[in-house]
PDB file of C-alpha atoms in Angstrom:
ATOM      1  CA  MET T 960     -69.576 -31.122  -9.295  1.00 64.00           C
ATOM      2  CA  ALA T 961     -72.570 -33.453  -9.382  1.00 71.00           C
ATOM      3  CA  ARG T 962     -75.638 -32.426  -7.486  1.00 78.00           C
ATOM      4  CA  ARG T 963     -76.988 -34.706  -4.826  1.00 87.00           C
ATOM      5  CA  ILE T 964     -80.552 -35.892  -5.043  1.00 87.00           C
ATOM      6  CA  THR T 965     -82.671 -38.257  -3.031  1.00 93.00           C
ATOM      7  CA  PHE T 966     -84.118 -41.522  -4.314  1.00 92.00           C
ATOM      8  CA  ALA T 967     -87.585 -39.888  -4.329  1.00 93.00           C
ATOM      9  CA  GLN T 968     -86.245 -37.035  -6.496  1.00 89.00           C
ATOM     10  CA  PHE T 969     -84.556 -39.500  -8.812  1.00 86.00           C
ATOM     11  CA  SER T 970     -87.798 -41.497  -9.051  1.00 90.00           C
ATOM     12  CA  ARG T 971     -89.708 -38.343 -10.086  1.00 88.00           C
ATOM     13  CA  ILE T 972     -87.052 -37.531 -12.720  1.00 83.00           C
ATOM     14  CA  LEU T 973     -87.475 -41.011 -14.204  1.00 84.00           C
ATOM     15  CA  GLU T 974     -91.271 -40.771 -14.154  1.00 87.00           C
ATOM     16  CA  GLN T 975     -91.151 -37.477 -16.008  1.00 84.00           C
ATOM     17  CA  ALA T 976     -88.576 -38.834 -18.445  1.00 81.00           C
ATOM     18  CA  ILE T 977     -90.849 -41.711 -19.401  1.00 82.00           C
ATOM     19  CA  VAL T 978     -93.601 -39.277 -20.306  1.00 84.00           C
ATOM     20  CA  ARG T 979     -91.220 -37.041 -22.308  1.00 82.00           C
ATOM     21  CA  ILE T 980     -89.293 -39.786 -24.071  1.00 85.00           C
ATOM     22  CA  LYS T 981     -92.222 -41.487 -25.891  1.00 85.00           C
ATOM     23  CA  PRO T 982     -92.980 -38.628 -28.308  1.00 87.00           C
ATOM     24  CA  GLU T 983     -89.252 -37.971 -28.776  1.00 87.00           C
ATOM     25  CA  THR T 984     -88.685 -41.651 -29.609  1.00 90.00           C
ATOM     26  CA  ALA T 985     -91.509 -41.580 -32.154  1.00 90.00           C
ATOM     27  CA  LEU T 986     -89.903 -38.535 -33.834  1.00 91.00           C
ATOM     28  CA  VAL T 987     -86.499 -40.312 -34.087  1.00 92.00           C
ATOM     29  CA  LEU T 988     -88.159 -43.405 -35.533  1.00 94.00           C
ATOM     30  CA  GLU T 989     -90.240 -41.402 -38.029  1.00 95.00           C
ATOM     31  CA  LYS T 990     -86.989 -39.838 -39.311  1.00 94.00           C
ATOM     32  CA  ALA T 991     -85.211 -43.221 -39.408  1.00 95.00           C
ATOM     33  CA  GLY T 992     -87.951 -45.058 -41.344  1.00 96.00           C
ATOM     34  CA  PRO T 993     -87.409 -43.397 -44.729  1.00 97.00           C
ATOM     35  CA  VAL T 994     -83.634 -43.802 -44.372  1.00 96.00           C
ATOM     36  CA  MET T 995     -83.999 -47.562 -43.786  1.00 97.00           C
ATOM     37  CA  VAL T 996     -86.531 -47.923 -46.594  1.00 98.00           C
ATOM     38  CA  THR T 997     -84.256 -46.139 -49.067  1.00 97.00           C
ATOM     39  CA  ALA T 998     -81.296 -48.298 -48.009  1.00 97.00           C
ATOM     40  CA  ALA T 999     -83.373 -51.482 -48.538  1.00 98.00           C
ATOM     41  CA  LYS T1000     -84.670 -50.343 -51.923  1.00 98.00           C
ATOM     42  CA  ASN T1001     -81.153 -49.439 -53.057  1.00 97.00           C
ATOM     43  CA  LYS T1002     -79.946 -53.007 -52.481  1.00 97.00           C
ATOM     44  CA  ILE T1003     -82.413 -54.493 -54.965  1.00 96.00           C
ATOM     45  CA  GLY T1004     -80.910 -55.043 -58.404  1.00 94.00           C
ATOM     46  CA  LYS T1005     -77.270 -55.078 -57.257  1.00 94.00           C
ATOM     47  CA  TYR T1006     -75.324 -58.001 -55.833  1.00 95.00           C
ATOM     48  CA  GLN T1007     -74.675 -57.478 -52.117  1.00 96.00           C
ATOM     49  CA  PRO T1008     -71.762 -58.475 -49.882  1.00 95.00           C
ATOM     50  CA  ALA T1009     -72.162 -60.214 -46.554  1.00 95.00           C
ATOM     51  CA  VAL T1010     -73.208 -57.814 -43.780  1.00 94.00           C
ATOM     52  CA  GLY T1011     -73.135 -57.915 -40.012  1.00 89.00           C
ATOM     53  CA  PHE T1012     -70.346 -60.423 -39.378  1.00 85.00           C
ATOM     54  CA  SER T1013     -71.976 -62.676 -42.003  1.00 81.00           C
ATOM     55  CA  MET T1014     -75.329 -62.512 -40.176  1.00 92.00           C
ATOM     56  CA  PHE T1015     -76.656 -61.602 -43.616  1.00 96.00           C
ATOM     57  CA  PRO T1016     -74.927 -63.676 -46.359  1.00 95.00           C
ATOM     58  CA  GLU T1017     -73.416 -62.449 -49.597  1.00 95.00           C
ATOM     59  CA  TRP T1018     -75.862 -62.793 -52.453  1.00 96.00           C
ATOM     60  CA  ALA T1019     -75.282 -65.831 -54.684  1.00 95.00           C
ATOM     61  CA  PRO T1020     -75.128 -65.180 -58.413  1.00 95.00           C
ATOM     62  CA  LEU T1021     -78.329 -65.719 -60.357  1.00 93.00           C
ATOM     63  CA  THR T1022     -78.479 -69.092 -62.068  1.00 92.00           C
ATOM     64  CA  ALA T1023     -78.167 -69.340 -65.828  1.00 93.00           C
ATOM     65  CA  GLY T1024     -81.791 -70.517 -65.890  1.00 92.00           C
ATOM     66  CA  THR T1025     -83.010 -67.426 -64.036  1.00 91.00           C
ATOM     67  CA  ILE T1026     -81.050 -65.125 -66.307  1.00 91.00           C
ATOM     68  CA  SER T1027     -82.423 -66.895 -69.381  1.00 93.00           C
ATOM     69  CA  GLU T1028     -85.984 -66.631 -68.078  1.00 92.00           C
ATOM     70  CA  LYS T1029     -85.565 -62.902 -67.304  1.00 91.00           C
ATOM     71  CA  ARG T1030     -84.103 -62.346 -70.792  1.00 91.00           C
ATOM     72  CA  ARG T1031     -87.018 -64.277 -72.385  1.00 92.00           C
ATOM     73  CA  LEU T1032     -89.564 -62.235 -70.424  1.00 92.00           C
ATOM     74  CA  GLY T1033     -87.905 -58.956 -71.424  1.00 89.00           C
ATOM     75  CA  TYR T1034     -86.448 -57.878 -68.075  1.00 86.00           C
ATOM     76  CA  ALA T1035     -83.348 -55.850 -68.903  1.00 76.00           C
ATOM     77  CA  PRO T1036     -80.653 -56.164 -67.859  1.00 84.00           C
ATOM     78  CA  PRO T1037     -81.330 -59.783 -66.878  1.00 80.00           C
ATOM     79  CA  ASP T1038     -78.524 -60.167 -64.325  1.00 87.00           C
ATOM     80  CA  ASN T1039     -79.940 -57.812 -61.712  1.00 91.00           C
ATOM     81  CA  PRO T1040     -80.921 -59.846 -58.617  1.00 93.00           C
ATOM     82  CA  LEU T1041     -84.389 -59.319 -57.106  1.00 93.00           C
ATOM     83  CA  LEU T1042     -85.380 -56.845 -59.783  1.00 91.00           C
ATOM     84  CA  ARG T1043     -87.974 -57.729 -62.352  1.00 88.00           C
ATOM     85  CA  SER T1044     -90.917 -55.372 -62.520  1.00 88.00           C
ATOM     86  CA  GLY T1045     -89.921 -53.185 -59.625  1.00 92.00           C
ATOM     87  CA  ASN T1046     -93.043 -54.112 -57.644  1.00 95.00           C
ATOM     88  CA  MET T1047     -91.132 -55.639 -54.737  1.00 96.00           C
ATOM     89  CA  ARG T1048     -88.838 -52.652 -54.447  1.00 96.00           C
ATOM     90  CA  ALA T1049     -91.840 -50.304 -54.549  1.00 97.00           C
ATOM     91  CA  SER T1050     -93.582 -52.334 -51.761  1.00 97.00           C
ATOM     92  CA  VAL T1051     -90.884 -51.678 -49.145  1.00 98.00           C
ATOM     93  CA  GLU T1052     -92.338 -49.379 -46.482  1.00 98.00           C
ATOM     94  CA  PHE T1053     -92.252 -48.548 -42.788  1.00 97.00           C
ATOM     95  CA  TYR T1054     -94.567 -47.539 -39.978  1.00 96.00           C
ATOM     96  CA  VAL T1055     -94.070 -46.613 -36.352  1.00 95.00           C
ATOM     97  CA  PHE T1056     -96.371 -48.291 -33.802  1.00 93.00           C
ATOM     98  CA  ALA T1057     -96.026 -48.588 -30.062  1.00 88.00           C
ATOM     99  CA  ASN T1058     -92.618 -46.912 -30.099  1.00 86.00           C
ATOM    100  CA  ALA T1059     -91.226 -49.489 -32.516  1.00 92.00           C
ATOM    101  CA  LEU T1060     -90.120 -49.019 -36.107  1.00 94.00           C
ATOM    102  CA  HIS T1061     -91.431 -51.670 -38.490  1.00 96.00           C
ATOM    103  CA  VAL T1062     -89.759 -51.966 -41.922  1.00 97.00           C
ATOM    104  CA  GLY T1063     -90.957 -54.519 -44.398  1.00 97.00           C
ATOM    105  CA  SER T1064     -92.564 -55.321 -47.705  1.00 97.00           C
ATOM    106  CA  THR T1065     -96.170 -55.997 -48.657  1.00 96.00           C
ATOM    107  CA  ASP T1066     -94.959 -58.221 -51.465  1.00 97.00           C
ATOM    108  CA  PRO T1067     -95.072 -61.886 -50.345  1.00 94.00           C
ATOM    109  CA  VAL T1068     -92.093 -62.694 -52.589  1.00 95.00           C
ATOM    110  CA  ALA T1069     -89.875 -60.435 -50.415  1.00 97.00           C
ATOM    111  CA  LYS T1070     -90.076 -62.894 -47.527  1.00 96.00           C
ATOM    112  CA  TRP T1071     -88.699 -65.755 -49.650  1.00 96.00           C
ATOM    113  CA  GLN T1072     -86.005 -63.550 -51.097  1.00 96.00           C
ATOM    114  CA  GLU T1073     -84.979 -62.268 -47.681  1.00 96.00           C
ATOM    115  CA  LEU T1074     -84.876 -65.691 -46.039  1.00 96.00           C
ATOM    116  CA  GLY T1075     -84.345 -68.040 -48.989  1.00 96.00           C
ATOM    117  CA  THR T1076     -86.092 -71.352 -49.678  1.00 96.00           C
ATOM    118  CA  ARG T1077     -84.922 -74.799 -50.540  1.00 95.00           C
ATOM    119  CA  PHE T1078     -84.878 -73.652 -54.182  1.00 92.00           C
ATOM    120  CA  ILE T1079     -83.322 -70.178 -53.904  1.00 93.00           C
ATOM    121  CA  PRO T1080     -80.550 -68.848 -51.717  1.00 96.00           C
ATOM    122  CA  PRO T1081     -81.296 -65.948 -49.323  1.00 97.00           C
ATOM    123  CA  ARG T1082     -80.761 -62.529 -50.751  1.00 97.00           C
ATOM    124  CA  PRO T1083     -81.546 -60.333 -47.724  1.00 97.00           C
ATOM    125  CA  PHE T1084     -82.108 -56.642 -48.316  1.00 97.00           C
ATOM    126  CA  ILE T1085     -84.283 -55.427 -45.447  1.00 97.00           C
ATOM    127  CA  GLY T1086     -82.242 -56.910 -42.613  1.00 96.00           C
ATOM    128  CA  PRO T1087     -78.934 -55.573 -43.952  1.00 97.00           C
ATOM    129  CA  ALA T1088     -80.453 -52.121 -44.553  1.00 97.00           C
ATOM    130  CA  MET T1089     -81.613 -52.027 -40.955  1.00 95.00           C
ATOM    131  CA  TYR T1090     -78.273 -53.260 -39.692  1.00 96.00           C
ATOM    132  CA  GLU T1091     -76.335 -50.674 -41.687  1.00 96.00           C
ATOM    133  CA  THR T1092     -78.555 -47.712 -40.757  1.00 95.00           C
ATOM    134  CA  TRP T1093     -78.970 -48.657 -37.071  1.00 94.00           C
ATOM    135  CA  PRO T1094     -75.973 -46.591 -35.832  1.00 94.00           C
ATOM    136  CA  ALA T1095     -77.702 -43.389 -36.936  1.00 91.00           C
ATOM    137  CA  VAL T1096     -80.935 -44.425 -35.179  1.00 90.00           C
ATOM    138  CA  LYS T1097     -78.996 -45.320 -32.058  1.00 91.00           C
ATOM    139  CA  ALA T1098     -77.250 -41.917 -32.110  1.00 91.00           C
ATOM    140  CA  GLY T1099     -80.602 -40.201 -32.344  1.00 89.00           C
ATOM    141  CA  MET T1100     -81.883 -42.196 -29.366  1.00 88.00           C
ATOM    142  CA  TYR T1101     -78.792 -41.339 -27.307  1.00 88.00           C
ATOM    143  CA  LYS T1102     -79.502 -37.666 -27.842  1.00 87.00           C
ATOM    144  CA  ILE T1103     -83.065 -37.809 -26.534  1.00 84.00           C
ATOM    145  CA  VAL T1104     -82.444 -39.691 -23.305  1.00 80.00           C
ATOM    146  CA  PRO T1105     -80.538 -36.928 -21.496  1.00 80.00           C
ATOM    147  CA  LYS T1106     -82.994 -34.355 -22.844  1.00 78.00           C
ATOM    148  CA  ALA T1107     -85.944 -36.404 -21.572  1.00 76.00           C
ATOM    149  CA  MET T1108     -84.290 -36.661 -18.140  1.00 75.00           C
ATOM    150  CA  GLY T1109     -83.820 -32.878 -18.035  1.00 75.00           C
ATOM    151  CA  LEU T1110     -80.051 -33.156 -18.203  1.00 73.00           C
ATOM    152  CA  ARG T1111     -79.810 -31.274 -21.542  1.00 66.00           C
ATOM    153  CA  ARG T1112     -81.986 -28.804 -23.374  1.00 59.00           C
TER     154      ARG T1112
END
């Protein structure tokens, strides 16, 4: 049977929950960051299907010109999208700030690969990685809310 509480009691529970939930949220996000980064890095070099109800499109094949250029420059195998030197893949990182998880790349080329340009089709890897790993993050968040409200230990 549910216990009865007053609005004042409920208000105090919520006030306390807000104080408790911030550090718990940061812990969940700190655990989620490396998972999302790994998922994004693992997409580079392999053709990807559409993800998220086609929110993120399937990767188009590399053009013959791109494959020829990669072969000429010694990148092997040449038909591995987004992978040349490995610098872009190595630049994917995360940080947690103000209870928000930020995942991205310090390589300026990543933006154009993720979004596409008028010359190259989009080959998103960060957005799909976040989309695919979000259910685990959400599950972690769902666990901390009742705990923060004092409903679970």
